[in-house]
Short mmCIF file of C-alpha atoms and ligand atoms in Angstrom, two decimals:
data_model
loop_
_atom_site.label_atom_id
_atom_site.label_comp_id
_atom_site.label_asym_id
_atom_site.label_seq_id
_atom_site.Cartn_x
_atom_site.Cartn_y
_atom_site.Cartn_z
CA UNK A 1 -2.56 -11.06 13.56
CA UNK A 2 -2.83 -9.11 17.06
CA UNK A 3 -5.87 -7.43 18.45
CA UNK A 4 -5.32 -4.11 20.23
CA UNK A 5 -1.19 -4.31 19.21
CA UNK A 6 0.31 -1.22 20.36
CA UNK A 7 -3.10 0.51 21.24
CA UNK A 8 -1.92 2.41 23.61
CA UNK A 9 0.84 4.41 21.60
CA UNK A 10 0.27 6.79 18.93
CA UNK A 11 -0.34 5.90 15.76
CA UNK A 12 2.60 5.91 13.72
CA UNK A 13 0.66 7.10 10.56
CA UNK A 14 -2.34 9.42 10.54
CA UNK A 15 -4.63 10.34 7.43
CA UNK A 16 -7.11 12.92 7.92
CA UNK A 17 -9.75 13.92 5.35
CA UNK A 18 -6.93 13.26 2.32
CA UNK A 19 -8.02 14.75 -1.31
CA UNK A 20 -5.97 14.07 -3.72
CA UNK A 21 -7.37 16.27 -7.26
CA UNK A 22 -5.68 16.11 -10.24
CA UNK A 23 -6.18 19.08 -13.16
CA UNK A 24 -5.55 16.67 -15.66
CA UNK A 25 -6.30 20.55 -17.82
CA UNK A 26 -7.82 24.03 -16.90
CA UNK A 27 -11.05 22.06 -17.22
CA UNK A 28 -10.74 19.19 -16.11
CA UNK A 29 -10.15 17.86 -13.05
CA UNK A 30 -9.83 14.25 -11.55
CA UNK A 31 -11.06 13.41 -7.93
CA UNK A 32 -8.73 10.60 -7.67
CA UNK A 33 -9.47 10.50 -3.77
CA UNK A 34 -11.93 12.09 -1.76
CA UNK A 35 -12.16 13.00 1.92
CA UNK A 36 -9.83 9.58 2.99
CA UNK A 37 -9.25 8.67 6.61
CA UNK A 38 -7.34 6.21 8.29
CA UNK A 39 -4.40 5.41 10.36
CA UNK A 40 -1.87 2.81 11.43
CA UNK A 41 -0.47 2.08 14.66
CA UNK A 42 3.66 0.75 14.76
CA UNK A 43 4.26 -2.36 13.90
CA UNK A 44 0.48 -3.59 12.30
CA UNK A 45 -0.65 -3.91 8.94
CA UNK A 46 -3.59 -2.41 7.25
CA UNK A 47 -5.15 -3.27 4.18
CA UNK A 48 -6.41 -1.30 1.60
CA UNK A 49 -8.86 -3.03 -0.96
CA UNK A 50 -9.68 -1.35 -3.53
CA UNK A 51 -10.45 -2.57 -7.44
CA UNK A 52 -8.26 -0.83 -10.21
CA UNK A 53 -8.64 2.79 -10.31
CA UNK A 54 -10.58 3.36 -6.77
CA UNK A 55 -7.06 5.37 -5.69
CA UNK A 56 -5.09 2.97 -3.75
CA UNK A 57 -2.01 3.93 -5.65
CA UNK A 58 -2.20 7.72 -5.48
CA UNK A 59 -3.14 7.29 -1.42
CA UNK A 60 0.06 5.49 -1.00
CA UNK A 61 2.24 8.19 -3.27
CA UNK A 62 0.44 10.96 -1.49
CA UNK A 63 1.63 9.48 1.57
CA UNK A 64 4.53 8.88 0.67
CA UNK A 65 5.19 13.12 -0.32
CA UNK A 66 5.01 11.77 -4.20
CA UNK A 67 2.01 14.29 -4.57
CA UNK A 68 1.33 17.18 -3.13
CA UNK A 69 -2.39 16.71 -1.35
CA UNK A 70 -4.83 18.91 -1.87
CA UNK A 71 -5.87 18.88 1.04
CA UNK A 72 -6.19 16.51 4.33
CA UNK A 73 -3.65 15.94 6.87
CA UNK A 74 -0.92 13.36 7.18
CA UNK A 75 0.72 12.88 9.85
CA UNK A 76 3.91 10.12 9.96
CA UNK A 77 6.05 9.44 13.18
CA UNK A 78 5.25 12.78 15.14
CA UNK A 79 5.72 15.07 12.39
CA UNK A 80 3.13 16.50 9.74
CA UNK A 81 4.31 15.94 6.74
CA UNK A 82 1.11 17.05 4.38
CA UNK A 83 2.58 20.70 3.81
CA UNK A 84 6.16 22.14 3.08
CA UNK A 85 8.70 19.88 5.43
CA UNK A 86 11.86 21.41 6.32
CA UNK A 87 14.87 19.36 5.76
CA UNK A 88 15.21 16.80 8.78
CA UNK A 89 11.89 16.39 8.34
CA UNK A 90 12.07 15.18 4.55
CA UNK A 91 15.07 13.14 5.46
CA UNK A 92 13.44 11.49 8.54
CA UNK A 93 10.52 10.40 5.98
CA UNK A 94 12.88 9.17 3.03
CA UNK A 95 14.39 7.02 5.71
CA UNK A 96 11.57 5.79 8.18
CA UNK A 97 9.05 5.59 5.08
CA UNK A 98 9.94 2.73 1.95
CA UNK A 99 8.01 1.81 -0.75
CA UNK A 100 7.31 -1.80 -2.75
CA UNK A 101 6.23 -1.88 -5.89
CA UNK A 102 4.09 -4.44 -8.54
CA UNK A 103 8.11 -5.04 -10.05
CA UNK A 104 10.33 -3.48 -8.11
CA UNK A 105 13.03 -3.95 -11.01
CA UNK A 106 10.51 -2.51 -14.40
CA UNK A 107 11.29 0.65 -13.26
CA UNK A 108 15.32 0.59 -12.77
CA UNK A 109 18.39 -0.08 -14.53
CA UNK A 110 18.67 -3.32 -15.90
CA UNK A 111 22.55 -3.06 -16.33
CA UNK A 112 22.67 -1.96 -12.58
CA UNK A 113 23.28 -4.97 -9.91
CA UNK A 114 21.39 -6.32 -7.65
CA UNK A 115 24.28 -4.72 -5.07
CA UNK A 116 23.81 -1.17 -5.78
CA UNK A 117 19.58 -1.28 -6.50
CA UNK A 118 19.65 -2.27 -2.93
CA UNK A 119 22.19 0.13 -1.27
CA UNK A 120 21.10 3.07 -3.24
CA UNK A 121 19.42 4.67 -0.12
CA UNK A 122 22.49 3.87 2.36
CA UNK A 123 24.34 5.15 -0.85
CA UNK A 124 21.89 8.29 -0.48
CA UNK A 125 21.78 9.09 3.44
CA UNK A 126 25.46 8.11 4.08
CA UNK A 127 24.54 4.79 5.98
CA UNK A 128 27.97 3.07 6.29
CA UNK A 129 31.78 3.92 7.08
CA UNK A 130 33.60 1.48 4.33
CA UNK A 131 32.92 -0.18 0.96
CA UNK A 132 33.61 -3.45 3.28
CA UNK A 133 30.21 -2.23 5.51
CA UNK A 134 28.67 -1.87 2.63
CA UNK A 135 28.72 -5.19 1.21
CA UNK A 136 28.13 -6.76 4.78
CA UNK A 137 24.89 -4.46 5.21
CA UNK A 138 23.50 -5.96 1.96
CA UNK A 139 24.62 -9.32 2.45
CA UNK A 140 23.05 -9.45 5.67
CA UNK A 141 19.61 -7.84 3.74
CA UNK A 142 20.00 -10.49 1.30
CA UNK A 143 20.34 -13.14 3.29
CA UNK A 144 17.11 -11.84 5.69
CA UNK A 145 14.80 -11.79 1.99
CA UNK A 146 15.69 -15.83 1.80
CA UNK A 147 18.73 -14.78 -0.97
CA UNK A 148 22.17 -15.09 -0.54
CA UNK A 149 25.17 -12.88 -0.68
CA UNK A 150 26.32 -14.27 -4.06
CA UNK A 151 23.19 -12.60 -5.72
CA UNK A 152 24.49 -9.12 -4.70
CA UNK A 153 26.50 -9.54 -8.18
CA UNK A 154 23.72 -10.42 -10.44
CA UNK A 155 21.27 -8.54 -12.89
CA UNK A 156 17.98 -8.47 -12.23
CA UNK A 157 16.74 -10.04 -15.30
CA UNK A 158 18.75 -13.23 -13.85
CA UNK A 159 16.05 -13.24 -11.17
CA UNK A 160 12.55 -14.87 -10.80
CA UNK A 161 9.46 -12.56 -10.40
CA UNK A 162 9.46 -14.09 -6.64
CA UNK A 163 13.25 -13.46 -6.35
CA UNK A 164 12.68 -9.62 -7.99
CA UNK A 165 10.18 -9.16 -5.30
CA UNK A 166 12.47 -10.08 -2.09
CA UNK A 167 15.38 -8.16 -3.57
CA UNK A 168 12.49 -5.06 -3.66
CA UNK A 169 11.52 -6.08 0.01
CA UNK A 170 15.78 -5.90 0.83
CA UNK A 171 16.11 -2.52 -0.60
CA UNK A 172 12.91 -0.78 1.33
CA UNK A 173 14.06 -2.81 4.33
CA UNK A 174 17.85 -1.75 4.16
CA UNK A 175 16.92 1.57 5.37
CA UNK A 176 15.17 0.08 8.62
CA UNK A 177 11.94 1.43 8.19
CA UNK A 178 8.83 1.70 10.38
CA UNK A 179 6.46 2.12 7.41
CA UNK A 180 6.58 0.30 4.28
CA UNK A 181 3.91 0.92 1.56
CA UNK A 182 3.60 -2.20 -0.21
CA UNK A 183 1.53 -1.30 -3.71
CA UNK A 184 0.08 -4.32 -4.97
CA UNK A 185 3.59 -6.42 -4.36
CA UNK A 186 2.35 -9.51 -4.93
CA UNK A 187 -0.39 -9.41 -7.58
CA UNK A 188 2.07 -10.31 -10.46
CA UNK A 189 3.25 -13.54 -8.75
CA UNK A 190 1.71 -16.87 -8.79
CA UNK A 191 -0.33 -17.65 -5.96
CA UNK A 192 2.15 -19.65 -4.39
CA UNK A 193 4.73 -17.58 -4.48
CA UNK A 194 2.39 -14.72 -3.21
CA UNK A 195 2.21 -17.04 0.17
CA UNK A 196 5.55 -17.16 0.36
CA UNK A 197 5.97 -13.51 0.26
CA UNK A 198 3.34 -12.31 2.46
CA UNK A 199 4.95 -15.13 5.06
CA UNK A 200 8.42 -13.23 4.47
CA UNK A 201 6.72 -9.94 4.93
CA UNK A 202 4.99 -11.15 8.22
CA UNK A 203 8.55 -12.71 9.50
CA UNK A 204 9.50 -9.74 8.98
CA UNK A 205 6.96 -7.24 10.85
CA UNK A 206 7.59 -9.97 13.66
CA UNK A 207 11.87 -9.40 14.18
CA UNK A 208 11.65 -5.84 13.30
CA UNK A 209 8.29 -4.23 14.77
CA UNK A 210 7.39 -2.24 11.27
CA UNK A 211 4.23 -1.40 10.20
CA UNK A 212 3.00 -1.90 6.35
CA UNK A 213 0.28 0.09 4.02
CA UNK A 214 -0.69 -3.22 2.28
CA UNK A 215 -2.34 -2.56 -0.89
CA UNK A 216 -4.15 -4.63 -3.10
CA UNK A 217 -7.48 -4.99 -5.39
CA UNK A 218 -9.09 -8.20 -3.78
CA UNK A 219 -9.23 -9.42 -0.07
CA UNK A 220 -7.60 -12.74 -0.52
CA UNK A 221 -3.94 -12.14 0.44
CA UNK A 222 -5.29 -8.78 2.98
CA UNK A 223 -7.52 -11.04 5.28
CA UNK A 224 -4.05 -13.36 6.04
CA UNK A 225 -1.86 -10.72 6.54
CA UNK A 226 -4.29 -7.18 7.92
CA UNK A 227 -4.93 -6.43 11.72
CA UNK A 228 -7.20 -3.31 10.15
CA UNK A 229 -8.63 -3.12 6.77
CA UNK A 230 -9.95 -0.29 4.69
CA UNK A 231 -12.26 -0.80 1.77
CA UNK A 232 -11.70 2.13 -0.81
CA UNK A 233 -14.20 2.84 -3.56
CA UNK A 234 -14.11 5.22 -6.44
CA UNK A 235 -11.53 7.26 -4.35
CA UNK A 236 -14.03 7.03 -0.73
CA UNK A 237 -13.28 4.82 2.17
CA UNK A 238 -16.54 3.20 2.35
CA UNK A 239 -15.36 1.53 5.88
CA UNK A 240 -12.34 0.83 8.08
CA UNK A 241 -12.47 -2.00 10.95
CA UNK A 242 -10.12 -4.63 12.07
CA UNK A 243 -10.40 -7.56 9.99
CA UNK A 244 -12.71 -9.33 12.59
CA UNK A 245 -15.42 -6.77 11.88
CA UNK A 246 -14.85 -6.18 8.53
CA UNK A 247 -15.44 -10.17 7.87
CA UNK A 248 -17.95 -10.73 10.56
CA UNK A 249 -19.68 -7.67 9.94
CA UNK A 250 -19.36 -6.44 6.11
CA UNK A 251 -21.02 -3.14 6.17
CA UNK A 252 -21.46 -1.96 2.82
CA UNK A 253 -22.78 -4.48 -0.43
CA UNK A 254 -19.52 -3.64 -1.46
CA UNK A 255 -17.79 -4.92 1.00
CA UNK A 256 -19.58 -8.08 1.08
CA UNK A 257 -18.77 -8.65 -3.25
CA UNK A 258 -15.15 -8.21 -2.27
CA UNK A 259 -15.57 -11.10 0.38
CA UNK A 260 -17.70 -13.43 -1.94
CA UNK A 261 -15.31 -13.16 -4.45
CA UNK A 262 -12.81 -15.08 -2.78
CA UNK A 263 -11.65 -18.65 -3.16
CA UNK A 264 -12.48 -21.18 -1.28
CA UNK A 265 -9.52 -23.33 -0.20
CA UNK A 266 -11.90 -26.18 0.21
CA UNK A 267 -13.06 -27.82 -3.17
CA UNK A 268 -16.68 -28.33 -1.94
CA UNK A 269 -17.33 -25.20 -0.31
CA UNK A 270 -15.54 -23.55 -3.02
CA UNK A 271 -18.17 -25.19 -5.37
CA UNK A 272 -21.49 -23.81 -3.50
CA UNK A 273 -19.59 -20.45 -3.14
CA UNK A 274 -21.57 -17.74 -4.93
CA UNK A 275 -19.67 -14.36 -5.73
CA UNK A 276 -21.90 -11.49 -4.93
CA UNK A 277 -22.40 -8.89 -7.80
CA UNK A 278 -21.86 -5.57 -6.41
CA UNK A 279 -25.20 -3.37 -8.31
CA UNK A 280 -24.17 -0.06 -8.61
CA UNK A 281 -28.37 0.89 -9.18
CA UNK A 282 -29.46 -0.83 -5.84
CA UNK A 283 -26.64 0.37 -3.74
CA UNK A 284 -28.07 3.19 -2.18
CA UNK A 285 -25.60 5.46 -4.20
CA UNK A 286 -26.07 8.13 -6.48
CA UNK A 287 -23.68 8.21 -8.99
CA UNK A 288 -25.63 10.72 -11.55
CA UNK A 289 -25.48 12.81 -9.00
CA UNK A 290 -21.81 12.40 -8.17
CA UNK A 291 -23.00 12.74 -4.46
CA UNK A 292 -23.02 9.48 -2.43
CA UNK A 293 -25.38 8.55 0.85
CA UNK A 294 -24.06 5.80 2.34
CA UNK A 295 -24.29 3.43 5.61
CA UNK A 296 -23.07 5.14 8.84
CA UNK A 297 -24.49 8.32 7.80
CA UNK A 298 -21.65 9.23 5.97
CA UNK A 299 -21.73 11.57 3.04
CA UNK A 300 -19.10 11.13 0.55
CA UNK A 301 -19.02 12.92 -2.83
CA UNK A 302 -16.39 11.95 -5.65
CA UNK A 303 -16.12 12.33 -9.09
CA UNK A 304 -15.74 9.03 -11.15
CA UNK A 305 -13.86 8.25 -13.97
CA UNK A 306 -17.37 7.96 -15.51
CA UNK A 307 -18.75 10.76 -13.48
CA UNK A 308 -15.87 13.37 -15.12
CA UNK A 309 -17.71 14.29 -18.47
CA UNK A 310 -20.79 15.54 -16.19
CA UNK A 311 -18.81 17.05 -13.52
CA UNK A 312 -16.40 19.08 -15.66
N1 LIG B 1 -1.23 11.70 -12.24
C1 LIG B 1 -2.54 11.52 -12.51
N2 LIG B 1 -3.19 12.39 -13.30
C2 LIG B 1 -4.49 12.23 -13.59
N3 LIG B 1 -5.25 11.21 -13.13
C3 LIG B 1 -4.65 10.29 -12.35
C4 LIG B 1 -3.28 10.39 -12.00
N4 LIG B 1 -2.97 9.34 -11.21
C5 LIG B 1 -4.09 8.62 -11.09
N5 LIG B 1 -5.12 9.18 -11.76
C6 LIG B 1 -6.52 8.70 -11.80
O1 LIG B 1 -6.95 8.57 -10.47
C7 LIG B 1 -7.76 7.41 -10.30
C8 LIG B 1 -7.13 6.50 -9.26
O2 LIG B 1 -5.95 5.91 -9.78
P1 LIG B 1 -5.00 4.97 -8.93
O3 LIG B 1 -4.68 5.64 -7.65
O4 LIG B 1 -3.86 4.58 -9.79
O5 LIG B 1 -5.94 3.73 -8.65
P2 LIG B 1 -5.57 2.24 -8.20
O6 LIG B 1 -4.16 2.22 -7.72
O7 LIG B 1 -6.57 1.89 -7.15
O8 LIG B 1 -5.77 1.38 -9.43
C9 LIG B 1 -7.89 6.79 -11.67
O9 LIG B 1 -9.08 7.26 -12.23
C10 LIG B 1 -6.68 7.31 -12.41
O10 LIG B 1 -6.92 7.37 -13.78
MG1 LIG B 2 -2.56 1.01 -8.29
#
């Protein structure tokens, strides 16, 4: 973790006032995320914390051109990429951005190998000269993911969830990106495993100087791995710092539940630790409303899963 790493370039990734509404009918519509802002400079890592269903997932797709934003800016590698992109630019950001998922394999092929999951984008964007390139480009991806060449043949049911995960860190990473969106990658494995991941992912960032969208729903594995974290709730940012500040100084009472809910390594402390209930009443939020006053002076105004029968 760096301090002021690259703070003098431009950030590679920009996010201004992202709203990403979904009219789930002519009726109804869901405020998945509201008025988000945030950015990352090349080569760091940001965290974004968020429990289940405060829009981490649709941030990342909308970044990624999944979704078309309502509205907001995003801006990726000198380019904005939040409205219609012509061609080069689309290419540039199928390239320079990759994505991780939970299981990188539930959503592929079973009865394609491990070979052609990974080469599918030099497949794609016309990335080598020769079959014989080929196979040396994802041998030598294998083999940086801690696998070896001889696993280019294999299913990926013959894989471990820890193994799955590396082969889905060698397929984003084949493309050399300088963003990849990592969308809870880690959750599913056991918490060893998850070290050993994160320490892959951080070897990494180190060789090749790319910057990662690290999202997840508690703070455990973000405060090892974040220079900047963002705390996302019910679709807002509540607030953005490096991890410093957002550990020495927690903000928001929300904030502060997702840092007491963390383990203590140590037995003892781990004993006296007391996990902070977050009380939506007390909060200083007004959910009946739908309109939210928060710290900093901020006004933020969502809908809520809960919120939707009154706001429709
Ligand atoms: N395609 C969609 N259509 C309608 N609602 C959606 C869609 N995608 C996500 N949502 C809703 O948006 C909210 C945020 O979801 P999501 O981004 O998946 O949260 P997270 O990844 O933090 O769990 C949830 O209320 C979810 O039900
Ligand atoms: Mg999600």
């Amino acid at each position: 973790m760096s301090q002021n790493k690259n703070s003098e370039t431009a950030p590679l990734l920009e996010v201004k006032g992202l709203r990403q509404h979904f009219a789930v009918s002519r009726k109804f519509t869901v405020k998945a995320v509201e008025d988000v802002s945030f950015y990352i400079n090349p080569g760091e890592t940001y965290g974004l914390v968020g429990e289940s269903g405060s829009g981490k997932t649709t941030i990342g797709r909308s970044i990624i051109r999944l979704y078309d934003p309502t509205s907001g800016e995003i801006h990726f590698d000198g380019n904005d990429i939040s409205g219609r992109m012509d061609k080069k630019t689309k290419d540039d950001l199928r390239v320079n951005m990759q994505m991780i998922f939970q299981d990188p394999m539930a959503c592929l092929n079973p009865r394609q190998k491990v070979a052609d999951i990974i080469a599918q984008g030099l497949d794609i964007h016309h990335r080598y000269q020769s079959q014989k390139e080929r196979t040396e480009m994802v041998a030598e991806i294998l083999h940086k993911v801690g696998l070896s060449a001889e696993h280019a043949n294999r299913y990926p049911h013959q894989f471990s969830g820890g193994q799955r995960q590396r082969v889905g860190i060698a397929r984003a990473l084949v493309m050399n990106p300088k963003l990849i969106i990592a969308d809870e990658c880690i959750s599913a494995l056991d918490m060893s495993i998850q070290a050993q991941v994160v320490n892959l992912m951080k070897d990494i960032q180190d060789e090749t100087g790319l910057a990662y969208l690290f999202i997840a729903h508690d703070l455990s594995m973000v405060k090892y791995i974040s220079d900047r974290i963002g705390v996302l709730h019910l679709g807002h940012l509540l607030e953005t710092g490096t991890t410093e500040e957002i550990f020495s100084h927690p903000v928001h009472p929300y904030t502060r539940s997702l840092i007491s809910a963390i383990p203590n390594p140590n037995p003892v402390l781990e004993k006296s630790r007391v996990a902070l209930q977050y009380d939506y009443k007390t909060s200083g939020l007004d959910y009946d409303a739908g309109t939210l006053h928060l710290i900093g002076g901020t006004h933020y105004v969502r809908g809520t899963d809960a919120d939707l029968e009154r706001w429709v």
